Amino acid sequence: MTQFYPSDQYGFARLLTEAERAALRRLRVVLDEKVRPVVNDYWDRGEFPEQIIDPLVELGMMNPVEVLAAGEKVRGLFAGFRNFEMARVDASVVTFYNAQSGLFRTTVSLGGSEAQVAELDPRISSYEYKGVFALTEPEHGSDIAGGLETTAAFEPGADGGQWVINGAKRWIGGAAQADVLAVFARDTADEQVKCFLVPTAAPGVGISKIERKTSLRIMQNADIELVDVRVAASSRLENINSFTDVAACLRNMRSDVAWIATGAAAGAYEAALKYVSGRSQFGKPLSSFQLIQEKLASMLTNVTASLAMVVSLTQAQDEGIYTDENSAMAKMFTARMLRETAALAREVCGGNGIVLDYDVARFHADAEAIYSYEGTDEINALILGRAITGIGAFR
């Protein structure tokens, strides 16, 4: 089989079915024609290109027609390569898409009751019902398990009662474009963390864009204020009753982010390879210099090692094997490799490595956000360390 990705040296894409590859080819056409030409300009302006949303949604990549027509199940491996494909083009775009396909959909599918999932998942998959994941708070990120301050108080009533939510959330990507926020709040009755589907248009919900970012500038992250926001009892996801249940969601989400980190590293490498192949110095192509080739080799090795890890992790998850430490290890490693690869890519491009025109600068800046979100390097190391030693070292 012809190499499906120029950065997939070991040919991991051969593990995909022909139907899965056909769906990814269709995605690639839209990315190349609709997304790639505009991302640098919108990144520079710190705005989201709204015109790309419909073309991406219309692809139906959560339940691709090629896969369903072949009688196949939509596998985690396909979803991983879908994230990889998008991340090769832009980290903000895949983060935006994954907010719906990964974070929000996972929260509902794992946290909702059977009836809630049956009602909502088809609407989430079709983008009829747009949502985002709202966990992080202004003063609590890594310590959110114990530090979460947003509260939810239940008020009984003839209509089944309602919840009154107060608090604040931060770094919530895509909130302004969503219909609903999956808000995690501490129940005032039992002090346990629960999850509520809060309409963005509900009275008491305030959403404001976080300005002056130097990373993921296309992604519109928001501060959210919740002041006496009232939602029906039926808005609570019934299977999230403690932070242990939240952690089960995070376990799945970190594998998504590991794929994103791997795809962004591939994008940085491919952009750097294109640059050095087309530029000459001292009368010779940059790609002919030994030091350039050594850096290219390091970048490709980083991408290959990351792909090996996420493919293996996802194959295990497709078999029903999920562990906190495996997801944490993958996110930690791939984000480190992305950071190193993006730095090397910028380096081989010299001064042009900080100019958006060559794409490398965007990957270099965006790597910093991916390195930190969905669990910092340190937190993921401690999750893995706890599994290794049996001792939690978080405090």
mmCIF file of C-alpha atoms in Angstrom:
data_model
loop_
_atom_site.group_PDB
_atom_site.id
_atom_site.type_symbol
_atom_site.label_atom_id
_atom_site.label_comp_id
_atom_site.label_asym_id
_atom_site.label_seq_id
_atom_site.Cartn_x
_atom_site.Cartn_y
_atom_site.Cartn_z
ATOM 1 C CA MET A 1 0.000 0.000 0.000
ATOM 2 C CA THR A 2 1.235 3.508 -0.816
ATOM 3 C CA GLN A 3 2.241 5.401 2.315
ATOM 4 C CA PHE A 4 -0.936 7.106 3.525
ATOM 5 C CA TYR A 5 0.913 9.851 5.440
ATOM 6 C CA PRO A 6 4.419 11.168 4.671
ATOM 7 C CA SER A 7 5.121 11.124 8.418
ATOM 8 C CA ASP A 8 3.877 7.560 9.024
ATOM 9 C CA GLN A 9 7.230 5.841 8.508
ATOM 10 C CA TYR A 10 6.118 2.465 9.861
ATOM 11 C CA GLY A 11 2.818 2.534 7.970
ATOM 12 C CA PHE A 12 0.450 2.347 10.934
ATOM 13 C CA ALA A 13 -2.372 3.519 8.644
ATOM 14 C CA ARG A 14 -2.317 0.028 7.110
ATOM 15 C CA LEU A 15 -4.255 -1.032 10.230
ATOM 16 C CA LEU A 16 -7.207 0.974 8.939
ATOM 17 C CA THR A 17 -9.785 -0.659 6.696
ATOM 18 C CA GLU A 18 -10.253 0.591 3.154
ATOM 19 C CA ALA A 19 -13.574 2.127 4.197
ATOM 20 C CA GLU A 20 -11.849 4.020 7.005
ATOM 21 C CA ARG A 21 -9.141 5.278 4.675
ATOM 22 C CA ALA A 22 -11.786 6.366 2.170
ATOM 23 C CA ALA A 23 -13.494 8.449 4.846
ATOM 24 C CA LEU A 24 -10.174 10.014 5.827
ATOM 25 C CA ARG A 25 -9.432 10.854 2.179
ATOM 26 C CA ARG A 26 -12.739 12.685 2.015
ATOM 27 C CA LEU A 27 -11.828 14.579 5.187
ATOM 28 C CA ARG A 28 -8.400 15.417 3.729
ATOM 29 C CA VAL A 29 -9.967 17.036 0.670
ATOM 30 C CA VAL A 30 -12.038 19.403 2.821
ATOM 31 C CA LEU A 31 -9.077 20.185 5.048
ATOM 32 C CA ASP A 32 -6.858 20.958 2.060
ATOM 33 C CA GLU A 33 -9.465 22.988 0.168
ATOM 34 C CA LYS A 34 -11.397 24.756 2.933
ATOM 35 C CA VAL A 35 -9.236 24.820 6.062
ATOM 36 C CA ARG A 36 -5.553 24.902 5.173
ATOM 37 C CA PRO A 37 -5.790 28.059 3.002
ATOM 38 C CA VAL A 38 -7.300 30.187 5.808
ATOM 39 C CA VAL A 39 -5.793 29.034 9.096
ATOM 40 C CA ASN A 40 -2.716 31.263 9.172
ATOM 41 C CA ASP A 41 -4.720 34.421 8.562
ATOM 42 C CA TYR A 42 -7.295 33.562 11.221
ATOM 43 C CA TRP A 43 -4.581 32.477 13.664
ATOM 44 C CA ASP A 44 -2.916 35.858 13.207
ATOM 45 C CA ARG A 45 -6.219 37.642 13.867
ATOM 46 C CA GLY A 46 -7.150 35.446 16.815
ATOM 47 C CA GLU A 47 -10.502 34.581 15.246
ATOM 48 C CA PHE A 48 -12.267 31.359 14.312
ATOM 49 C CA PRO A 49 -13.108 30.819 10.613
ATOM 50 C CA GLU A 50 -16.822 30.129 10.985
ATOM 51 C CA GLN A 51 -17.067 29.208 7.293
ATOM 52 C CA ILE A 52 -15.223 25.916 7.882
ATOM 53 C CA ILE A 53 -17.758 24.559 10.385
ATOM 54 C CA ASP A 54 -20.470 23.459 7.945
ATOM 55 C CA PRO A 55 -18.064 21.686 5.536
ATOM 56 C CA LEU A 56 -16.558 19.755 8.462
ATOM 57 C CA VAL A 57 -19.934 18.905 9.978
ATOM 58 C CA GLU A 58 -21.375 17.807 6.639
ATOM 59 C CA LEU A 59 -18.623 15.187 6.339
ATOM 60 C CA GLY A 60 -20.272 13.179 9.139
ATOM 61 C CA MET A 61 -16.916 12.010 10.459
ATOM 62 C CA MET A 62 -18.304 10.687 13.739
ATOM 63 C CA ASN A 63 -20.325 8.093 11.800
ATOM 64 C CA PRO A 64 -18.776 8.122 8.297
ATOM 65 C CA VAL A 65 -20.953 6.724 5.537
ATOM 66 C CA GLU A 66 -18.107 4.643 4.081
ATOM 67 C CA VAL A 67 -17.599 2.767 7.349
ATOM 68 C CA LEU A 68 -21.309 2.214 7.980
ATOM 69 C CA ALA A 69 -21.909 1.102 4.378
ATOM 70 C CA ALA A 70 -19.154 -1.488 4.778
ATOM 71 C CA GLY A 71 -20.981 -2.879 7.805
ATOM 72 C CA GLU A 72 -18.135 -1.903 10.094
ATOM 73 C CA LYS A 73 -18.162 -0.443 13.579
ATOM 74 C CA VAL A 74 -16.731 3.055 13.986
ATOM 75 C CA ARG A 75 -13.564 2.155 15.861
ATOM 76 C CA GLY A 76 -11.474 4.162 18.253
ATOM 77 C CA LEU A 77 -8.597 3.645 15.823
ATOM 78 C CA PHE A 78 -10.516 5.496 13.120
ATOM 79 C CA ALA A 79 -11.372 8.316 15.542
ATOM 80 C CA GLY A 80 -7.693 8.542 16.450
ATOM 81 C CA PHE A 81 -6.583 8.873 12.847
ATOM 82 C CA ARG A 82 -9.398 11.385 12.274
ATOM 83 C CA ASN A 83 -7.841 13.558 14.992
ATOM 84 C CA PHE A 84 -4.384 12.921 13.546
ATOM 85 C CA GLU A 85 -5.561 14.007 10.084
ATOM 86 C CA MET A 86 -7.031 17.267 11.397
ATOM 87 C CA ALA A 87 -4.111 18.022 13.720
ATOM 88 C CA ARG A 88 -1.641 17.739 10.801
ATOM 89 C CA VAL A 89 -3.384 20.837 9.412
ATOM 90 C CA ASP A 90 -4.140 22.839 12.561
ATOM 91 C CA ALA A 91 -4.257 22.238 16.294
ATOM 92 C CA SER A 92 -7.077 24.728 16.934
ATOM 93 C CA VAL A 93 -9.353 23.181 14.326
ATOM 94 C CA VAL A 94 -8.934 19.666 15.715
ATOM 95 C CA THR A 95 -9.349 20.984 19.266
ATOM 96 C CA PHE A 96 -12.607 22.653 18.215
ATOM 97 C CA TYR A 97 -13.844 19.460 16.548
ATOM 98 C CA ASN A 98 -12.740 17.270 19.438
ATOM 99 C CA ALA A 99 -14.611 19.488 21.908
ATOM 100 C CA GLN A 100 -17.761 18.009 20.367
ATOM 101 C CA SER A 101 -16.642 14.589 19.113
ATOM 102 C CA GLY A 102 -14.391 13.778 22.077
ATOM 103 C CA LEU A 103 -14.934 15.827 25.228
ATOM 104 C CA PHE A 104 -18.676 16.471 25.058
ATOM 105 C CA ARG A 105 -19.690 13.213 23.394
ATOM 106 C CA THR A 106 -17.587 11.166 25.828
ATOM 107 C CA THR A 107 -19.061 13.014 28.814
ATOM 108 C CA VAL A 108 -22.596 12.232 27.681
ATOM 109 C CA SER A 109 -21.898 8.660 26.556
ATOM 110 C CA LEU A 110 -20.147 7.723 29.813
ATOM 111 C CA GLY A 111 -22.025 10.034 32.167
ATOM 112 C CA GLY A 112 -25.550 9.802 30.859
ATOM 113 C CA SER A 113 -28.152 7.183 31.639
ATOM 114 C CA GLU A 114 -29.121 4.719 28.930
ATOM 115 C CA ALA A 115 -32.109 6.903 28.052
ATOM 116 C CA GLN A 116 -30.049 10.103 28.012
ATOM 117 C CA VAL A 117 -27.429 8.560 25.704
ATOM 118 C CA ALA A 118 -30.094 7.138 23.381
ATOM 119 C CA GLU A 119 -31.709 10.562 23.065
ATOM 120 C CA LEU A 120 -28.621 12.753 22.855
ATOM 121 C CA ASP A 121 -25.857 10.811 21.090
ATOM 122 C CA PRO A 122 -27.441 10.895 17.604
ATOM 123 C CA ARG A 123 -27.976 14.654 17.984
ATOM 124 C CA ILE A 124 -24.396 15.129 19.176
ATOM 125 C CA SER A 125 -23.000 13.051 16.298
ATOM 126 C CA SER A 126 -24.912 15.122 13.747
ATOM 127 C CA TYR A 127 -23.970 18.408 15.433
ATOM 128 C CA GLU A 128 -27.654 19.208 15.937
ATOM 129 C CA TYR A 129 -26.847 19.466 19.657
ATOM 130 C CA LYS A 130 -23.548 21.280 20.214
ATOM 131 C CA GLY A 131 -21.848 21.115 23.577
ATOM 132 C CA VAL A 132 -18.578 21.668 25.378
ATOM 133 C CA PHE A 133 -16.835 20.293 28.467
ATOM 134 C CA ALA A 134 -16.678 22.763 31.374
ATOM 135 C CA LEU A 135 -14.484 21.486 34.205
ATOM 136 C CA THR A 136 -11.490 23.825 34.707
ATOM 137 C CA GLU A 137 -11.998 26.872 36.937
ATOM 138 C CA PRO A 138 -10.160 30.199 37.276
ATOM 139 C CA GLU A 139 -8.333 29.045 40.409
ATOM 140 C CA HIS A 140 -8.363 25.285 39.869
ATOM 141 C CA GLY A 141 -6.805 23.273 37.057
ATOM 142 C CA SER A 142 -4.460 20.516 38.170
ATOM 143 C CA ASP A 143 -6.114 20.394 41.620
ATOM 144 C CA ILE A 144 -9.660 20.356 40.286
ATOM 145 C CA ALA A 145 -10.503 16.987 41.880
ATOM 146 C CA GLY A 146 -10.403 18.440 45.375
ATOM 147 C CA GLY A 147 -10.546 22.126 44.601
ATOM 148 C CA LEU A 148 -13.637 22.401 42.398
ATOM 149 C CA GLU A 149 -15.696 25.312 43.760
ATOM 150 C CA THR A 150 -18.702 25.550 41.438
ATOM 151 C CA THR A 151 -21.772 24.438 43.392
ATOM 152 C CA ALA A 152 -25.123 22.884 42.570
ATOM 153 C CA ALA A 153 -27.987 22.961 45.064
ATOM 154 C CA PHE A 154 -31.134 20.907 44.511
ATOM 155 C CA GLU A 155 -34.518 22.499 45.063
ATOM 156 C CA PRO A 156 -37.435 20.029 45.186
ATOM 157 C CA GLY A 157 -40.577 20.877 43.270
ATOM 158 C CA ALA A 158 -43.743 19.484 41.789
ATOM 159 C CA ASP A 159 -42.116 19.282 38.346
ATOM 160 C CA GLY A 160 -39.300 17.073 39.602
ATOM 161 C CA GLY A 161 -37.287 19.896 41.063
ATOM 162 C CA GLN A 162 -34.375 21.912 39.749
ATOM 163 C CA TRP A 163 -30.708 22.560 40.360
ATOM 164 C CA VAL A 164 -29.304 26.006 41.105
ATOM 165 C CA ILE A 165 -25.701 26.372 39.913
ATOM 166 C CA ASN A 166 -23.197 29.028 40.961
ATOM 167 C CA GLY A 167 -19.529 29.360 40.097
ATOM 168 C CA ALA A 168 -17.071 30.062 37.312
ATOM 169 C CA LYS A 169 -15.239 28.107 34.615
ATOM 170 C CA ARG A 170 -12.187 29.024 32.542
ATOM 171 C CA TRP A 171 -10.475 27.892 29.325
ATOM 172 C CA ILE A 172 -13.689 26.440 27.934
ATOM 173 C CA GLY A 173 -13.023 26.049 24.223
ATOM 174 C CA GLY A 174 -15.896 26.636 21.822
ATOM 175 C CA ALA A 175 -18.334 27.771 24.526
ATOM 176 C CA ALA A 176 -19.682 30.702 22.520
ATOM 177 C CA GLN A 177 -20.552 28.383 19.616
ATOM 178 C CA ALA A 178 -22.244 25.739 21.785
ATOM 179 C CA ASP A 179 -25.889 25.125 22.684
ATOM 180 C CA VAL A 180 -25.044 23.641 26.045
ATOM 181 C CA LEU A 181 -22.250 23.449 28.611
ATOM 182 C CA ALA A 182 -21.454 20.189 30.415
ATOM 183 C CA VAL A 183 -20.830 21.894 33.755
ATOM 184 C CA PHE A 184 -19.199 20.006 36.603
ATOM 185 C CA ALA A 185 -20.307 21.240 40.013
ATOM 186 C CA ARG A 186 -20.153 20.105 43.610
ATOM 187 C CA ASP A 187 -23.491 19.025 45.056
ATOM 188 C CA THR A 188 -24.039 21.028 48.242
ATOM 189 C CA ALA A 189 -25.877 18.078 49.808
ATOM 190 C CA ASP A 190 -23.184 15.403 49.605
ATOM 191 C CA GLU A 191 -20.109 17.359 48.398
ATOM 192 C CA GLN A 192 -19.763 15.024 45.404
ATOM 193 C CA VAL A 193 -19.051 16.279 41.870
ATOM 194 C CA LYS A 194 -21.972 15.984 39.448
ATOM 195 C CA CYS A 195 -22.438 17.084 35.820
ATOM 196 C CA PHE A 196 -25.224 19.249 34.417
ATOM 197 C CA LEU A 197 -26.188 20.163 30.858
ATOM 198 C CA VAL A 198 -26.597 23.933 31.086
ATOM 199 C CA PRO A 199 -27.966 25.840 28.059
ATOM 200 C CA THR A 200 -25.645 28.678 27.068
ATOM 201 C CA ALA A 201 -28.732 30.889 26.699
ATOM 202 C CA ALA A 202 -29.953 30.198 30.257
ATOM 203 C CA PRO A 203 -30.418 33.257 32.512
ATOM 204 C CA GLY A 204 -27.343 33.743 34.691
ATOM 205 C CA VAL A 205 -24.841 32.308 32.192
ATOM 206 C CA GLY A 206 -22.131 34.755 31.129
ATOM 207 C CA ILE A 207 -19.562 33.873 28.449
ATOM 208 C CA SER A 208 -16.567 36.056 27.581
ATOM 209 C CA LYS A 209 -13.680 35.362 25.220
ATOM 210 C CA ILE A 210 -10.175 35.010 26.689
ATOM 211 C CA GLU A 211 -8.036 37.563 24.873
ATOM 212 C CA ARG A 212 -4.290 38.006 24.247
ATOM 213 C CA LYS A 213 -3.439 34.315 23.842
ATOM 214 C CA THR A 214 -0.163 33.314 22.200
ATOM 215 C CA SER A 215 -1.208 29.714 21.528
ATOM 216 C CA LEU A 216 -4.261 28.086 19.897
ATOM 217 C CA ARG A 217 -5.305 31.557 18.781
ATOM 218 C CA ILE A 218 -7.979 30.223 16.419
ATOM 219 C CA MET A 219 -9.710 28.338 19.230
ATOM 220 C CA GLN A 220 -12.065 30.629 21.099
ATOM 221 C CA ASN A 221 -11.529 29.820 24.775
ATOM 222 C CA ALA A 222 -13.934 31.393 27.224
ATOM 223 C CA ASP A 223 -14.434 32.456 30.799
ATOM 224 C CA ILE A 224 -17.859 31.435 32.058
ATOM 225 C CA GLU A 225 -19.808 32.874 34.976
ATOM 226 C CA LEU A 226 -22.747 31.001 36.461
ATOM 227 C CA VAL A 227 -24.969 33.064 38.752
ATOM 228 C CA ASP A 228 -28.071 31.339 40.144
ATOM 229 C CA VAL A 229 -28.447 29.350 36.942
ATOM 230 C CA ARG A 230 -31.451 27.056 37.142
ATOM 231 C CA VAL A 231 -31.751 23.795 35.227
ATOM 232 C CA ALA A 232 -34.280 20.983 35.425
ATOM 233 C CA ALA A 233 -33.492 17.822 37.382
ATOM 234 C CA SER A 234 -33.445 15.954 34.066
ATOM 235 C CA SER A 235 -30.439 18.049 33.002
ATOM 236 C CA ARG A 236 -28.132 16.166 35.343
ATOM 237 C CA LEU A 237 -26.141 13.339 33.751
ATOM 238 C CA GLU A 238 -27.249 10.477 35.935
ATOM 239 C CA ASN A 239 -24.073 8.361 35.925
ATOM 240 C CA ILE A 240 -21.683 11.061 37.131
ATOM 241 C CA ASN A 241 -21.919 10.954 40.899
ATOM 242 C CA SER A 242 -18.335 11.609 42.052
ATOM 243 C CA PHE A 243 -14.971 12.696 40.737
ATOM 244 C CA THR A 244 -14.175 9.027 40.163
ATOM 245 C CA ASP A 245 -16.764 9.129 37.379
ATOM 246 C CA VAL A 246 -15.218 12.334 36.027
ATOM 247 C CA ALA A 247 -11.821 10.606 36.003
ATOM 248 C CA ALA A 248 -13.293 7.839 33.850
ATOM 249 C CA CYS A 249 -14.180 10.483 31.258
ATOM 250 C CA LEU A 250 -10.705 12.012 31.447
ATOM 251 C CA ARG A 251 -9.145 8.604 30.928
ATOM 252 C CA ASN A 252 -10.808 8.453 27.495
ATOM 253 C CA MET A 253 -10.195 12.100 26.637
ATOM 254 C CA ARG A 254 -6.455 11.948 27.222
ATOM 255 C CA SER A 255 -6.106 9.384 24.477
ATOM 256 C CA ASP A 256 -7.840 11.840 22.116
ATOM 257 C CA VAL A 257 -5.342 14.539 23.071
ATOM 258 C CA ALA A 258 -2.426 12.150 22.592
ATOM 259 C CA TRP A 259 -3.596 11.638 19.006
ATOM 260 C CA ILE A 260 -3.868 15.413 18.580
ATOM 261 C CA ALA A 261 -0.326 15.899 19.895
ATOM 262 C CA THR A 262 0.931 13.229 17.510
ATOM 263 C CA GLY A 263 -0.861 14.777 14.541
ATOM 264 C CA ALA A 264 0.441 18.262 15.354
ATOM 265 C CA ALA A 265 3.985 16.872 15.552
ATOM 266 C CA ALA A 266 3.454 15.289 12.128
ATOM 267 C CA GLY A 267 2.223 18.631 10.790
ATOM 268 C CA ALA A 268 5.286 20.434 12.131
ATOM 269 C CA TYR A 269 7.621 17.835 10.628
ATOM 270 C CA GLU A 270 5.885 17.867 7.255
ATOM 271 C CA ALA A 271 5.921 21.686 7.119
ATOM 272 C CA ALA A 272 9.631 21.750 7.999
ATOM 273 C CA LEU A 273 10.425 19.093 5.392
ATOM 274 C CA LYS A 274 8.594 21.097 2.731
ATOM 275 C CA TYR A 275 10.531 24.227 3.678
ATOM 276 C CA VAL A 276 14.023 22.715 3.684
ATOM 277 C CA SER A 277 13.289 20.861 0.444
ATOM 278 C CA GLY A 278 12.478 24.094 -1.339
ATOM 279 C CA ARG A 279 15.105 26.483 0.030
ATOM 280 C CA SER A 280 18.800 26.730 -0.809
ATOM 281 C CA GLN A 281 21.719 28.178 1.159
ATOM 282 C CA PHE A 282 25.384 28.277 0.130
ATOM 283 C CA GLY A 283 24.287 27.116 -3.297
ATOM 284 C CA LYS A 284 22.745 23.847 -2.081
ATOM 285 C CA PRO A 285 19.291 22.733 -0.894
ATOM 286 C CA LEU A 286 18.929 23.009 2.881
ATOM 287 C CA SER A 287 17.775 19.396 2.869
ATOM 288 C CA SER A 288 21.243 18.310 1.702
ATOM 289 C CA PHE A 289 23.023 19.481 4.865
ATOM 290 C CA GLN A 290 23.989 16.863 7.427
ATOM 291 C CA LEU A 291 22.741 18.844 10.442
ATOM 292 C CA ILE A 292 19.385 19.437 8.774
ATOM 293 C CA GLN A 293 19.005 15.745 7.958
ATOM 294 C CA GLU A 294 19.847 14.803 11.547
ATOM 295 C CA LYS A 295 17.059 17.063 12.822
ATOM 296 C CA LEU A 296 14.612 15.719 10.254
ATOM 297 C CA ALA A 297 15.488 12.192 11.377
ATOM 298 C CA SER A 298 14.856 13.132 15.010
ATOM 299 C CA MET A 299 11.499 14.700 14.150
ATOM 300 C CA LEU A 300 10.321 11.713 12.127
ATOM 301 C CA THR A 301 11.432 9.340 14.885
ATOM 302 C CA ASN A 302 9.447 11.356 17.433
ATOM 303 C CA VAL A 303 6.324 11.151 15.285
ATOM 304 C CA THR A 304 6.805 7.437 14.676
ATOM 305 C CA ALA A 305 7.281 6.666 18.376
ATOM 306 C CA SER A 306 4.212 8.721 19.236
ATOM 307 C CA LEU A 307 2.135 6.954 16.584
ATOM 308 C CA ALA A 308 3.273 3.581 17.914
ATOM 309 C CA MET A 309 2.118 4.545 21.400
ATOM 310 C CA VAL A 310 -1.283 5.965 20.467
ATOM 311 C CA VAL A 311 -2.070 3.142 18.059
ATOM 312 C CA SER A 312 -1.260 0.548 20.717
ATOM 313 C CA LEU A 313 -3.229 2.437 23.374
ATOM 314 C CA THR A 314 -6.260 2.760 21.120
ATOM 315 C CA GLN A 315 -6.160 -0.880 20.065
ATOM 316 C CA ALA A 316 -6.306 -1.813 23.760
ATOM 317 C CA GLN A 317 -9.186 0.591 24.326
ATOM 318 C CA ASP A 318 -11.040 -0.874 21.347
ATOM 319 C CA GLU A 319 -10.724 -4.184 23.211
ATOM 320 C CA GLY A 320 -12.225 -2.586 26.351
ATOM 321 C CA ILE A 321 -8.948 -2.056 28.229
ATOM 322 C CA TYR A 322 -8.875 1.403 29.829
ATOM 323 C CA THR A 323 -6.459 2.522 32.539
ATOM 324 C CA ASP A 324 -5.638 5.971 33.897
ATOM 325 C CA GLU A 325 -1.907 5.330 33.751
ATOM 326 C CA ASN A 326 -1.859 4.237 30.101
ATOM 327 C CA SER A 327 -3.759 7.318 28.964
ATOM 328 C CA ALA A 328 -1.599 9.545 31.155
ATOM 329 C CA MET A 329 1.607 8.021 29.778
ATOM 330 C CA ALA A 330 0.463 8.551 26.190
ATOM 331 C CA LYS A 331 -0.536 12.168 26.750
ATOM 332 C CA MET A 332 2.690 12.913 28.638
ATOM 333 C CA PHE A 333 4.966 11.328 26.021
ATOM 334 C CA THR A 334 3.276 12.575 22.876
ATOM 335 C CA ALA A 335 3.059 16.143 24.196
ATOM 336 C CA ARG A 336 6.772 16.048 25.029
ATOM 337 C CA MET A 337 7.541 14.755 21.551
ATOM 338 C CA LEU A 338 5.356 17.442 19.995
ATOM 339 C CA ARG A 339 7.153 20.162 21.910
ATOM 340 C CA GLU A 340 10.562 18.845 20.849
ATOM 341 C CA THR A 341 9.521 18.240 17.247
ATOM 342 C CA ALA A 342 7.972 21.696 16.845
ATOM 343 C CA ALA A 343 11.127 23.282 18.270
ATOM 344 C CA LEU A 344 13.321 21.357 15.823
ATOM 345 C CA ALA A 345 10.998 22.279 12.956
ATOM 346 C CA ARG A 346 11.263 25.945 13.847
ATOM 347 C CA GLU A 347 15.027 25.589 14.132
ATOM 348 C CA VAL A 348 15.585 24.151 10.649
ATOM 349 C CA CYS A 349 13.511 26.967 9.161
ATOM 350 C CA GLY A 350 15.760 29.620 10.683
ATOM 351 C CA GLY A 351 14.241 33.091 10.871
ATOM 352 C CA ASN A 352 11.356 31.985 8.671
ATOM 353 C CA GLY A 353 10.426 29.562 11.437
ATOM 354 C CA ILE A 354 8.715 32.407 13.288
ATOM 355 C CA VAL A 355 6.716 33.561 10.253
ATOM 356 C CA LEU A 356 3.196 32.157 9.842
ATOM 357 C CA ASP A 357 3.556 31.800 6.061
ATOM 358 C CA TYR A 358 5.444 28.513 6.469
ATOM 359 C CA ASP A 359 3.064 26.952 9.081
ATOM 360 C CA VAL A 360 5.878 25.896 11.412
ATOM 361 C CA ALA A 361 5.489 28.973 13.640
ATOM 362 C CA ARG A 362 1.840 28.095 14.280
ATOM 363 C CA PHE A 363 2.655 24.516 15.280
ATOM 364 C CA HIS A 364 5.508 25.769 17.460
ATOM 365 C CA ALA A 365 3.233 28.126 19.402
ATOM 366 C CA ASP A 366 0.279 25.746 19.588
ATOM 367 C CA ALA A 367 2.451 22.965 21.012
ATOM 368 C CA GLU A 368 2.592 24.868 24.297
ATOM 369 C CA ALA A 369 -1.173 24.704 24.794
ATOM 370 C CA ILE A 370 -1.363 21.004 23.942
ATOM 371 C CA TYR A 371 1.496 20.362 26.374
ATOM 372 C CA SER A 372 -0.666 21.776 29.178
ATOM 373 C CA TYR A 373 -4.306 20.935 28.476
ATOM 374 C CA GLU A 374 -6.063 17.697 29.463
ATOM 375 C CA GLY A 375 -3.513 17.172 32.219
ATOM 376 C CA THR A 376 -0.140 18.875 32.498
ATOM 377 C CA ASP A 377 3.074 16.928 32.030
ATOM 378 C CA GLU A 378 3.570 16.841 35.805
ATOM 379 C CA ILE A 379 0.062 15.619 36.620
ATOM 380 C CA ASN A 380 0.235 12.848 34.031
ATOM 381 C CA ALA A 381 3.658 11.832 35.362
ATOM 382 C CA LEU A 382 2.200 11.573 38.862
ATOM 383 C CA ILE A 383 -0.742 9.480 37.640
ATOM 384 C CA LEU A 384 1.778 7.109 36.077
ATOM 385 C CA GLY A 385 4.006 7.271 39.141
ATOM 386 C CA ARG A 386 1.091 6.330 41.377
ATOM 387 C CA ALA A 387 0.467 3.244 39.240
ATOM 388 C CA ILE A 388 4.146 2.315 39.335
ATOM 389 C CA THR A 389 4.621 2.685 43.086
ATOM 390 C CA GLY A 390 1.149 2.368 44.522
ATOM 391 C CA ILE A 391 1.701 5.712 46.263
ATOM 392 C CA GLY A 392 -0.142 8.906 45.364
ATOM 393 C CA ALA A 393 2.314 11.828 45.397
ATOM 394 C CA PHE A 394 -0.101 14.642 44.515
ATOM 395 C CA ARG A 395 0.207 16.380 47.893
#
